[in-house]
Amino acid sequence: PNPGTDGLTLQAMENLEEVRVLDVSGRCIQKLNFIPSSEGRIINALSWKAGTYFICAKTASGWGAVRWVKLF
């Protein structure tokens, strides 16, 4: 996983349409809808507790997910 403390930047090969952030229990803690764009998207994680999160991103091809760890 890619650890961090205050946020992360998403880059995708395709246009991002929607992003959901799930905690380890599967609860959605943040949902972001985008006008489709290939630009990098910054997600602010300052208010999240330290732990593991799953960043789920939707493109025209479907959903993909990565694991991200907030250190503190």
mmCIF file with all atom_site columns, N, CA and C in Angstrom:
data_model
loop_
_atom_site.group_PDB
_atom_site.id
_atom_site.type_symbol
_atom_site.label_atom_id
_atom_site.label_alt_id
_atom_site.label_comp_id
_atom_site.label_asym_id
_atom_site.label_entity_id
_atom_site.label_seq_id
_atom_site.pdbx_PDB_ins_code
_atom_site.Cartn_x
_atom_site.Cartn_y
_atom_site.Cartn_z
_atom_site.occupancy
_atom_site.B_iso_or_equiv
_atom_site.pdbx_formal_charge
_atom_site.auth_seq_id
_atom_site.auth_comp_id
_atom_site.auth_asym_id
_atom_site.auth_atom_id
_atom_site.pdbx_PDB_model_num
ATOM 1   N N  . PRO A 1 1  ? 0.828   -1.211 0.000   1.00 0.00 ? 1  PRO A N  1
ATOM 2   C CA . PRO A 1 1  ? 0.000   0.000  0.000   1.00 0.00 ? 1  PRO A CA 1
ATOM 3   C C  . PRO A 1 1  ? 0.861   1.260  0.000   1.00 0.00 ? 1  PRO A C  1
ATOM 4   N N  . ASN A 1 2  ? 0.277   2.340  -0.429  1.00 0.00 ? 2  ASN A N  1
ATOM 5   C CA . ASN A 1 2  ? 0.958   3.626  -0.458  1.00 0.00 ? 2  ASN A CA 1
ATOM 6   C C  . ASN A 1 2  ? 0.552   4.423  0.771   1.00 0.00 ? 2  ASN A C  1
ATOM 7   N N  . PRO A 1 3  ? 1.419   4.514  1.773   1.00 0.00 ? 3  PRO A N  1
ATOM 8   C CA . PRO A 1 3  ? 1.039   5.247  2.989   1.00 0.00 ? 3  PRO A CA 1
ATOM 9   C C  . PRO A 1 3  ? 1.071   6.759  2.780   1.00 0.00 ? 3  PRO A C  1
ATOM 10  N N  . GLY A 1 4  ? 0.297   7.456  3.587   1.00 0.00 ? 4  GLY A N  1
ATOM 11  C CA . GLY A 1 4  ? 0.257   8.909  3.545   1.00 0.00 ? 4  GLY A CA 1
ATOM 12  C C  . GLY A 1 4  ? -0.345  9.450  4.821   1.00 0.00 ? 4  GLY A C  1
ATOM 13  N N  . THR A 1 5  ? -0.418  10.776 4.906   1.00 0.00 ? 5  THR A N  1
ATOM 14  C CA . THR A 1 5  ? -0.933  11.391 6.121   1.00 0.00 ? 5  THR A CA 1
ATOM 15  C C  . THR A 1 5  ? -2.077  12.368 5.877   1.00 0.00 ? 5  THR A C  1
ATOM 16  N N  . ASP A 1 6  ? -2.028  13.132 4.798   1.00 0.00 ? 6  ASP A N  1
ATOM 17  C CA . ASP A 1 6  ? -3.027  14.194 4.645   1.00 0.00 ? 6  ASP A CA 1
ATOM 18  C C  . ASP A 1 6  ? -3.895  14.087 3.403   1.00 0.00 ? 6  ASP A C  1
ATOM 19  N N  . GLY A 1 7  ? -3.523  13.266 2.461   1.00 0.00 ? 7  GLY A N  1
ATOM 20  C CA . GLY A 1 7  ? -4.332  13.138 1.260   1.00 0.00 ? 7  GLY A CA 1
ATOM 21  C C  . GLY A 1 7  ? -3.632  12.323 0.195   1.00 0.00 ? 7  GLY A C  1
ATOM 22  N N  . LEU A 1 8  ? -4.325  12.140 -0.925  1.00 0.00 ? 8  LEU A N  1
ATOM 23  C CA . LEU A 1 8  ? -3.756  11.383 -2.022  1.00 0.00 ? 8  LEU A CA 1
ATOM 24  C C  . LEU A 1 8  ? -4.247  11.946 -3.336  1.00 0.00 ? 8  LEU A C  1
ATOM 25  N N  . THR A 1 9  ? -3.474  11.708 -4.377  1.00 0.00 ? 9  THR A N  1
ATOM 26  C CA . THR A 1 9  ? -3.824  12.150 -5.723  1.00 0.00 ? 9  THR A CA 1
ATOM 27  C C  . THR A 1 9  ? -4.129  10.931 -6.567  1.00 0.00 ? 9  THR A C  1
ATOM 28  N N  . LEU A 1 10 ? -5.273  10.941 -7.237  1.00 0.00 ? 10 LEU A N  1
ATOM 29  C CA . LEU A 1 10 ? -5.659  9.837  -8.111  1.00 0.00 ? 10 LEU A CA 1
ATOM 30  C C  . LEU A 1 10 ? -5.349  10.185 -9.554  1.00 0.00 ? 10 LEU A C  1
ATOM 31  N N  . GLN A 1 11 ? -4.710  9.279  -10.242 1.00 0.00 ? 11 GLN A N  1
ATOM 32  C CA . GLN A 1 11 ? -4.466  9.384  -11.685 1.00 0.00 ? 11 GLN A CA 1
ATOM 33  C C  . GLN A 1 11 ? -5.007  8.118  -12.300 1.00 0.00 ? 11 GLN A C  1
ATOM 34  N N  . ALA A 1 12 ? -5.674  8.220  -13.426 1.00 0.00 ? 12 ALA A N  1
ATOM 35  C CA . ALA A 1 12 ? -6.226  7.047  -14.099 1.00 0.00 ? 12 ALA A CA 1
ATOM 36  C C  . ALA A 1 12 ? -5.947  7.134  -15.587 1.00 0.00 ? 12 ALA A C  1
ATOM 37  N N  . MET A 1 13 ? -5.876  5.978  -16.208 1.00 0.00 ? 13 MET A N  1
ATOM 38  C CA . MET A 1 13 ? -5.676  5.920  -17.656 1.00 0.00 ? 13 MET A CA 1
ATOM 39  C C  . MET A 1 13 ? -6.934  6.392  -18.388 1.00 0.00 ? 13 MET A C  1
ATOM 40  N N  . GLU A 1 14 ? -8.068  6.291  -17.724 1.00 0.00 ? 14 GLU A N  1
ATOM 41  C CA . GLU A 1 14 ? -9.343  6.718  -18.289 1.00 0.00 ? 14 GLU A CA 1
ATOM 42  C C  . GLU A 1 14 ? -9.933  7.820  -17.419 1.00 0.00 ? 14 GLU A C  1
ATOM 43  N N  . ASN A 1 15 ? -10.978 8.445  -17.905 1.00 0.00 ? 15 ASN A N  1
ATOM 44  C CA . ASN A 1 15 ? -11.642 9.504  -17.146 1.00 0.00 ? 15 ASN A CA 1
ATOM 45  C C  . ASN A 1 15 ? -12.289 8.952  -15.884 1.00 0.00 ? 15 ASN A C  1
ATOM 46  N N  . LEU A 1 16 ? -12.008 9.594  -14.760 1.00 0.00 ? 16 LEU A N  1
ATOM 47  C CA . LEU A 1 16 ? -12.653 9.223  -13.503 1.00 0.00 ? 16 LEU A CA 1
ATOM 48  C C  . LEU A 1 16 ? -14.058 9.815  -13.469 1.00 0.00 ? 16 LEU A C  1
ATOM 49  N N  . GLU A 1 17 ? -15.038 8.988  -13.106 1.00 0.00 ? 17 GLU A N  1
ATOM 50  C CA . GLU A 1 17 ? -16.417 9.451  -13.006 1.00 0.00 ? 17 GLU A CA 1
ATOM 51  C C  . GLU A 1 17 ? -16.864 9.562  -11.552 1.00 0.00 ? 17 GLU A C  1
ATOM 52  N N  . GLU A 1 18 ? -16.465 8.586  -10.731 1.00 0.00 ? 18 GLU A N  1
ATOM 53  C CA . GLU A 1 18 ? -16.898 8.549  -9.340  1.00 0.00 ? 18 GLU A CA 1
ATOM 54  C C  . GLU A 1 18 ? -15.811 7.870  -8.514  1.00 0.00 ? 18 GLU A C  1
ATOM 55  N N  . VAL A 1 19 ? -15.657 8.324  -7.280  1.00 0.00 ? 19 VAL A N  1
ATOM 56  C CA . VAL A 1 19 ? -14.713 7.704  -6.346  1.00 0.00 ? 19 VAL A CA 1
ATOM 57  C C  . VAL A 1 19 ? -15.427 7.495  -5.021  1.00 0.00 ? 19 VAL A C  1
ATOM 58  N N  . ARG A 1 20 ? -15.251 6.316  -4.447  1.00 0.00 ? 20 ARG A N  1
ATOM 59  C CA . ARG A 1 20 ? -15.776 6.017  -3.113  1.00 0.00 ? 20 ARG A CA 1
ATOM 60  C C  . ARG A 1 20 ? -14.616 5.581  -2.240  1.00 0.00 ? 20 ARG A C  1
ATOM 61  N N  . VAL A 1 21 ? -14.604 6.072  -1.024  1.00 0.00 ? 21 VAL A N  1
ATOM 62  C CA . VAL A 1 21 ? -13.583 5.694  -0.051  1.00 0.00 ? 21 VAL A CA 1
ATOM 63  C C  . VAL A 1 21 ? -14.261 4.829  1.004   1.00 0.00 ? 21 VAL A C  1
ATOM 64  N N  . LEU A 1 22 ? -13.753 3.603  1.161   1.00 0.00 ? 22 LEU A N  1
ATOM 65  C CA . LEU A 1 22 ? -14.318 2.657  2.120   1.00 0.00 ? 22 LEU A CA 1
ATOM 66  C C  . LEU A 1 22 ? -13.316 2.401  3.231   1.00 0.00 ? 22 LEU A C  1
ATOM 67  N N  . ASP A 1 23 ? -13.816 2.280  4.466   1.00 0.00 ? 23 ASP A N  1
ATOM 68  C CA . ASP A 1 23 ? -12.929 1.889  5.553   1.00 0.00 ? 23 ASP A CA 1
ATOM 69  C C  . ASP A 1 23 ? -12.824 0.363  5.558   1.00 0.00 ? 23 ASP A C  1
ATOM 70  N N  . VAL A 1 24 ? -12.043 -0.204 6.484   1.00 0.00 ? 24 VAL A N  1
ATOM 71  C CA . VAL A 1 24 ? -11.815 -1.644 6.474   1.00 0.00 ? 24 VAL A CA 1
ATOM 72  C C  . VAL A 1 24 ? -13.078 -2.456 6.746   1.00 0.00 ? 24 VAL A C  1
ATOM 73  N N  . SER A 1 25 ? -14.089 -1.843 7.339   1.00 0.00 ? 25 SER A N  1
ATOM 74  C CA . SER A 1 25 ? -15.343 -2.562 7.583   1.00 0.00 ? 25 SER A CA 1
ATOM 75  C C  . SER A 1 25 ? -16.272 -2.512 6.369   1.00 0.00 ? 25 SER A C  1
ATOM 76  N N  . GLY A 1 26 ? -15.857 -1.780 5.316   1.00 0.00 ? 26 GLY A N  1
ATOM 77  C CA . GLY A 1 26 ? -16.667 -1.672 4.106   1.00 0.00 ? 26 GLY A CA 1
ATOM 78  C C  . GLY A 1 26 ? -17.624 -0.504 4.104   1.00 0.00 ? 26 GLY A C  1
ATOM 79  N N  . ARG A 1 27 ? -17.566 0.322  5.136   1.00 0.00 ? 27 ARG A N  1
ATOM 80  C CA . ARG A 1 27 ? -18.443 1.498  5.230   1.00 0.00 ? 27 ARG A CA 1
ATOM 81  C C  . ARG A 1 27 ? -17.895 2.604  4.335   1.00 0.00 ? 27 ARG A C  1
ATOM 82  N N  . CYS A 1 28 ? -18.776 3.201  3.537   1.00 0.00 ? 28 CYS A N  1
ATOM 83  C CA . CYS A 1 28 ? -18.378 4.310  2.662   1.00 0.00 ? 28 CYS A CA 1
ATOM 84  C C  . CYS A 1 28 ? -18.246 5.577  3.499   1.00 0.00 ? 28 CYS A C  1
ATOM 85  N N  . ILE A 1 29 ? -17.031 6.132  3.573   1.00 0.00 ? 29 ILE A N  1
ATOM 86  C CA . ILE A 1 29 ? -16.823 7.342  4.370   1.00 0.00 ? 29 ILE A CA 1
ATOM 87  C C  . ILE A 1 29 ? -16.801 8.601  3.520   1.00 0.00 ? 29 ILE A C  1
ATOM 88  N N  . GLN A 1 30 ? -16.620 8.423  2.208   1.00 0.00 ? 30 GLN A N  1
ATOM 89  C CA . GLN A 1 30 ? -16.624 9.594  1.326   1.00 0.00 ? 30 GLN A CA 1
ATOM 90  C C  . GLN A 1 30 ? -16.981 9.142  -0.080  1.00 0.00 ? 30 GLN A C  1
ATOM 91  N N  . LYS A 1 31 ? -17.819 9.921  -0.751  1.00 0.00 ? 31 LYS A N  1
ATOM 92  C CA . LYS A 1 31 ? -18.202 9.647  -2.131  1.00 0.00 ? 31 LYS A CA 1
ATOM 93  C C  . LYS A 1 31 ? -18.016 10.933 -2.924  1.00 0.00 ? 31 LYS A C  1
ATOM 94  N N  . LEU A 1 32 ? -17.326 10.824 -4.047  1.00 0.00 ? 32 LEU A N  1
ATOM 95  C CA . LEU A 1 32 ? -17.055 11.985 -4.886  1.00 0.00 ? 32 LEU A CA 1
ATOM 96  C C  . LEU A 1 32 ? -17.516 11.701 -6.304  1.00 0.00 ? 32 LEU A C  1
ATOM 97  N N  . ASN A 1 33 ? -18.286 12.607 -6.864  1.00 0.00 ? 33 ASN A N  1
ATOM 98  C CA . ASN A 1 33 ? -18.695 12.497 -8.258  1.00 0.00 ? 33 ASN A CA 1
ATOM 99  C C  . ASN A 1 33 ? -17.942 13.548 -9.055  1.00 0.00 ? 33 ASN A C  1
ATOM 100 N N  . PHE A 1 34 ? -17.503 13.160 -10.237 1.00 0.00 ? 34 PHE A N  1
ATOM 101 C CA . PHE A 1 34 ? -16.712 14.056 -11.064 1.00 0.00 ? 34 PHE A CA 1
ATOM 102 C C  . PHE A 1 34 ? -17.348 14.224 -12.434 1.00 0.00 ? 34 PHE A C  1
ATOM 103 N N  . ILE A 1 35 ? -17.139 15.385 -13.007 1.00 0.00 ? 35 ILE A N  1
ATOM 104 C CA . ILE A 1 35 ? -17.348 15.528 -14.441 1.00 0.00 ? 35 ILE A CA 1
ATOM 105 C C  . ILE A 1 35 ? -16.203 14.723 -15.042 1.00 0.00 ? 35 ILE A C  1
ATOM 106 N N  . PRO A 1 36 ? -16.492 13.770 -15.942 1.00 0.00 ? 36 PRO A N  1
ATOM 107 C CA . PRO A 1 36 ? -15.412 12.918 -16.452 1.00 0.00 ? 36 PRO A CA 1
ATOM 108 C C  . PRO A 1 36 ? -14.206 13.731 -16.904 1.00 0.00 ? 36 PRO A C  1
ATOM 109 N N  . SER A 1 37 ? -13.053 13.356 -16.362 1.00 0.00 ? 37 SER A N  1
ATOM 110 C CA . SER A 1 37 ? -11.816 14.074 -16.647 1.00 0.00 ? 37 SER A CA 1
ATOM 111 C C  . SER A 1 37 ? -10.639 13.152 -16.410 1.00 0.00 ? 37 SER A C  1
ATOM 112 N N  . SER A 1 38 ? -9.593  13.325 -17.197 1.00 0.00 ? 38 SER A N  1
ATOM 113 C CA . SER A 1 38 ? -8.378  12.529 -17.017 1.00 0.00 ? 38 SER A CA 1
ATOM 114 C C  . SER A 1 38 ? -7.382  13.243 -16.106 1.00 0.00 ? 38 SER A C  1
ATOM 115 N N  . GLU A 1 39 ? -7.738  14.426 -15.618 1.00 0.00 ? 39 GLU A N  1
ATOM 116 C CA . GLU A 1 39 ? -6.856  15.163 -14.722 1.00 0.00 ? 39 GLU A CA 1
ATOM 117 C C  . GLU A 1 39 ? -6.748  14.448 -13.380 1.00 0.00 ? 39 GLU A C  1
ATOM 118 N N  . GLY A 1 40 ? -5.625  14.631 -12.704 1.00 0.00 ? 40 GLY A N  1
ATOM 119 C CA . GLY A 1 40 ? -5.457  14.054 -11.374 1.00 0.00 ? 40 GLY A CA 1
ATOM 120 C C  . GLY A 1 40 ? -6.451  14.663 -10.396 1.00 0.00 ? 40 GLY A C  1
ATOM 121 N N  . ARG A 1 41 ? -6.944  13.862 -9.501  1.00 0.00 ? 41 ARG A N  1
ATOM 122 C CA . ARG A 1 41 ? -7.907  14.316 -8.494  1.00 0.00 ? 41 ARG A CA 1
ATOM 123 C C  . ARG A 1 41 ? -7.282  14.176 -7.123  1.00 0.00 ? 41 ARG A C  1
ATOM 124 N N  . ILE A 1 42 ? -7.391  15.210 -6.313  1.00 0.00 ? 42 ILE A N  1
ATOM 125 C CA . ILE A 1 42 ? -6.828  15.192 -4.966  1.00 0.00 ? 42 ILE A CA 1
ATOM 126 C C  . ILE A 1 42 ? -7.947  14.902 -3.978  1.00 0.00 ? 42 ILE A C  1
ATOM 127 N N  . ILE A 1 43 ? -7.712  13.941 -3.087  1.00 0.00 ? 43 ILE A N  1
ATOM 128 C CA . ILE A 1 43 ? -8.667  13.611 -2.037  1.00 0.00 ? 43 ILE A CA 1
ATOM 129 C C  . ILE A 1 43 ? -8.039  14.005 -0.706  1.00 0.00 ? 43 ILE A C  1
ATOM 130 N N  . ASN A 1 44 ? -8.724  14.853 0.021   1.00 0.00 ? 44 ASN A N  1
ATOM 131 C CA . ASN A 1 44 ? -8.257  15.311 1.328   1.00 0.00 ? 44 ASN A CA 1
ATOM 132 C C  . ASN A 1 44 ? -8.607  14.261 2.375   1.00 0.00 ? 44 ASN A C  1
ATOM 133 N N  . ALA A 1 45 ? -7.596  13.798 3.124   1.00 0.00 ? 45 ALA A N  1
ATOM 134 C CA . ALA A 1 45 ? -7.813  12.760 4.137   1.00 0.00 ? 45 ALA A CA 1
ATOM 135 C C  . ALA A 1 45 ? -7.483  13.252 5.541   1.00 0.00 ? 45 ALA A C  1
ATOM 136 N N  . LEU A 1 46 ? -7.392  14.545 5.736   1.00 0.00 ? 46 LEU A N  1
ATOM 137 C CA . LEU A 1 46 ? -7.018  15.085 7.043   1.00 0.00 ? 46 LEU A CA 1
ATOM 138 C C  . LEU A 1 46 ? -7.973  14.667 8.154   1.00 0.00 ? 46 LEU A C  1
ATOM 139 N N  . SER A 1 47 ? -9.255  14.541 7.867   1.00 0.00 ? 47 SER A N  1
ATOM 140 C CA . SER A 1 47 ? -10.236 14.221 8.909   1.00 0.00 ? 47 SER A CA 1
ATOM 141 C C  . SER A 1 47 ? -10.378 12.716 9.157   1.00 0.00 ? 47 SER A C  1
ATOM 142 N N  . TRP A 1 48 ? -9.731  11.883 8.364   1.00 0.00 ? 48 TRP A N  1
ATOM 143 C CA . TRP A 1 48 ? -9.839  10.444 8.530   1.00 0.00 ? 48 TRP A CA 1
ATOM 144 C C  . TRP A 1 48 ? -8.962  9.972  9.677   1.00 0.00 ? 48 TRP A C  1
ATOM 145 N N  . LYS A 1 49 ? -9.379  8.919  10.347  1.00 0.00 ? 49 LYS A N  1
ATOM 146 C CA . LYS A 1 49 ? -8.564  8.299  11.390  1.00 0.00 ? 49 LYS A CA 1
ATOM 147 C C  . LYS A 1 49 ? -7.458  7.476  10.732  1.00 0.00 ? 49 LYS A C  1
ATOM 148 N N  . ALA A 1 50 ? -6.367  7.244  11.457  1.00 0.00 ? 50 ALA A N  1
ATOM 149 C CA . ALA A 1 50 ? -5.294  6.388  10.956  1.00 0.00 ? 50 ALA A CA 1
ATOM 150 C C  . ALA A 1 50 ? -5.853  4.996  10.695  1.00 0.00 ? 50 ALA A C  1
ATOM 151 N N  . GLY A 1 51 ? -5.442  4.382  9.595   1.00 0.00 ? 51 GLY A N  1
ATOM 152 C CA . GLY A 1 51 ? -5.913  3.037  9.272   1.00 0.00 ? 51 GLY A CA 1
ATOM 153 C C  . GLY A 1 51 ? -5.847  2.765  7.786   1.00 0.00 ? 51 GLY A C  1
ATOM 154 N N  . THR A 1 52 ? -6.434  1.661  7.398   1.00 0.00 ? 52 THR A N  1
ATOM 155 C CA . THR A 1 52 ? -6.432  1.214  6.005   1.00 0.00 ? 52 THR A CA 1
ATOM 156 C C  . THR A 1 52 ? -7.756  1.582  5.342   1.00 0.00 ? 52 THR A C  1
ATOM 157 N N  . TYR A 1 53 ? -7.664  2.063  4.113   1.00 0.00 ? 53 TYR A N  1
ATOM 158 C CA . TYR A 1 53 ? -8.835  2.465  3.341   1.00 0.00 ? 53 TYR A CA 1
ATOM 159 C C  . TYR A 1 53 ? -8.745  1.871  1.942   1.00 0.00 ? 53 TYR A C  1
ATOM 160 N N  . PHE A 1 54 ? -9.889  1.685  1.324   1.00 0.00 ? 54 PHE A N  1
ATOM 161 C CA . PHE A 1 54 ? -9.958  1.222  -0.051  1.00 0.00 ? 54 PHE A CA 1
ATOM 162 C C  . PHE A 1 54 ? -10.527 2.352  -0.889  1.00 0.00 ? 54 PHE A C  1
ATOM 163 N N  . ILE A 1 55 ? -9.763  2.752  -1.893  1.00 0.00 ? 55 ILE A N  1
ATOM 164 C CA . ILE A 1 55 ? -10.165 3.821  -2.788  1.00 0.00 ? 55 ILE A CA 1
ATOM 165 C C  . ILE A 1 55 ? -10.712 3.151  -4.042  1.00 0.00 ? 55 ILE A C  1
ATOM 166 N N  . CYS A 1 56 ? -12.021 3.278  -4.258  1.00 0.00 ? 56 CYS A N  1
ATOM 167 C CA . CYS A 1 56 ? -12.701 2.625  -5.373  1.00 0.00 ? 56 CYS A CA 1
ATOM 168 C C  . CYS A 1 56 ? -13.052 3.683  -6.409  1.00 0.00 ? 56 CYS A C  1
ATOM 169 N N  . ALA A 1 57 ? -12.595 3.478  -7.637  1.00 0.00 ? 57 ALA A N  1
ATOM 170 C CA . ALA A 1 57 ? -12.800 4.478  -8.684  1.00 0.00 ? 57 ALA A CA 1
ATOM 171 C C  . ALA A 1 57 ? -13.568 3.879  -9.856  1.00 0.00 ? 57 ALA A C  1
ATOM 172 N N  . LYS A 1 58 ? -14.510 4.655  -10.378 1.00 0.00 ? 58 LYS A N  1
ATOM 173 C CA . LYS A 1 58 ? -15.312 4.227  -11.520 1.00 0.00 ? 58 LYS A CA 1
ATOM 174 C C  . LYS A 1 58 ? -14.891 4.994  -12.767 1.00 0.00 ? 58 LYS A C  1
ATOM 175 N N  . THR A 1 59 ? -14.684 4.247  -13.848 1.00 0.00 ? 59 THR A N  1
ATOM 176 C CA . THR A 1 59 ? -14.434 4.825  -15.164 1.00 0.00 ? 59 THR A CA 1
ATOM 177 C C  . THR A 1 59 ? -15.452 4.208  -16.123 1.00 0.00 ? 59 THR A C  1
ATOM 178 N N  . ALA A 1 60 ? -15.370 4.551  -17.390 1.00 0.00 ? 60 ALA A N  1
ATOM 179 C CA . ALA A 1 60 ? -16.280 3.974  -18.380 1.00 0.00 ? 60 ALA A CA 1
ATOM 180 C C  . ALA A 1 60 ? -16.114 2.460  -18.472 1.00 0.00 ? 60 ALA A C  1
ATOM 181 N N  . SER A 1 61 ? -14.939 1.941  -18.121 1.00 0.00 ? 61 SER A N  1
ATOM 182 C CA . SER A 1 61 ? -14.679 0.500  -18.186 1.00 0.00 ? 61 SER A CA 1
ATOM 183 C C  . SER A 1 61 ? -15.164 -0.256 -16.964 1.00 0.00 ? 61 SER A C  1
ATOM 184 N N  . GLY A 1 62 ? -15.517 0.440  -15.904 1.00 0.00 ? 62 GLY A N  1
ATOM 185 C CA . GLY A 1 62 ? -15.977 -0.223 -14.690 1.00 0.00 ? 62 GLY A CA 1
ATOM 186 C C  . GLY A 1 62 ? -15.247 0.291  -13.463 1.00 0.00 ? 62 GLY A C  1
ATOM 187 N N  . TRP A 1 63 ? -15.292 -0.526 -12.395 1.00 0.00 ? 63 TRP A N  1
ATOM 188 C CA . TRP A 1 63 ? -14.705 -0.143 -11.116 1.00 0.00 ? 63 TRP A CA 1
ATOM 189 C C  . TRP A 1 63 ? -13.332 -0.762 -10.927 1.00 0.00 ? 63 TRP A C  1
ATOM 190 N N  . GLY A 1 64 ? -12.467 -0.029 -10.234 1.00 0.00 ? 64 GLY A N  1
ATOM 191 C CA . GLY A 1 64 ? -11.164 -0.534 -9.807  1.00 0.00 ? 64 GLY A CA 1
ATOM 192 C C  . GLY A 1 64 ? -10.918 -0.040 -8.392  1.00 0.00 ? 64 GLY A C  1
ATOM 193 N N  . ALA A 1 65 ? -10.033 -0.709 -7.672  1.00 0.00 ? 65 ALA A N  1
ATOM 194 C CA . ALA A 1 65 ? -9.789  -0.325 -6.285  1.00 0.00 ? 65 ALA A CA 1
ATOM 195 C C  . ALA A 1 65 ? -8.316  -0.463 -5.933  1.00 0.00 ? 65 ALA A C  1
ATOM 196 N N  . VAL A 1 66 ? -7.864  0.399  -5.033  1.00 0.00 ? 66 VAL A N  1
ATOM 197 C CA . VAL A 1 66 ? -6.516  0.318  -4.475  1.00 0.00 ? 66 VAL A CA 1
ATOM 198 C C  . VAL A 1 66 ? -6.626  0.484  -2.965  1.00 0.00 ? 66 VAL A C  1
ATOM 199 N N  . ARG A 1 67 ? -5.657  -0.069 -2.270  1.00 0.00 ? 67 ARG A N  1
ATOM 200 C CA . ARG A 1 67 ? -5.609  0.060  -0.819  1.00 0.00 ? 67 ARG A CA 1
ATOM 201 C C  . ARG A 1 67 ? -4.686  1.232  -0.483  1.00 0.00 ? 67 ARG A C  1
ATOM 202 N N  . TRP A 1 68 ? -5.067  2.009  0.528   1.00 0.00 ? 68 TRP A N  1
ATOM 203 C CA . TRP A 1 68 ? -4.283  3.157  0.964   1.00 0.00 ? 68 TRP A CA 1
ATOM 204 C C  . TRP A 1 68 ? -4.244  3.187  2.480   1.00 0.00 ? 68 TRP A C  1
ATOM 205 N N  . VAL A 1 69 ? -3.099  3.478  3.045   1.00 0.00 ? 69 VAL A N  1
ATOM 206 C CA . VAL A 1 69 ? -2.939  3.495  4.498   1.00 0.00 ? 69 VAL A CA 1
ATOM 207 C C  . VAL A 1 69 ? -2.675  4.916  4.968   1.00 0.00 ? 69 VAL A C  1
ATOM 208 N N  . LYS A 1 70 ? -3.509  5.398  5.888   1.00 0.00 ? 70 LYS A N  1
ATOM 209 C CA . LYS A 1 70 ? -3.262  6.692  6.529   1.00 0.00 ? 70 LYS A CA 1
ATOM 210 C C  . LYS A 1 70 ? -2.447  6.425  7.777   1.00 0.00 ? 70 LYS A C  1
ATOM 211 N N  . LEU A 1 71 ? -1.300  7.060  7.872   1.00 0.00 ? 71 LEU A N  1
ATOM 212 C CA . LEU A 1 71 ? -0.382  6.786  8.961   1.00 0.00 ? 71 LEU A CA 1
ATOM 213 C C  . LEU A 1 71 ? -0.802  7.397  10.286  1.00 0.00 ? 71 LEU A C  1
ATOM 214 N N  . PHE A 1 72 ? -1.236  8.639  10.295  1.00 0.00 ? 72 PHE A N  1
ATOM 215 C CA . PHE A 1 72 ? -1.676  9.301  11.524  1.00 0.00 ? 72 PHE A CA 1
ATOM 216 C C  . PHE A 1 72 ? -2.493  10.512 11.202  1.00 0.00 ? 72 PHE A C  1
#
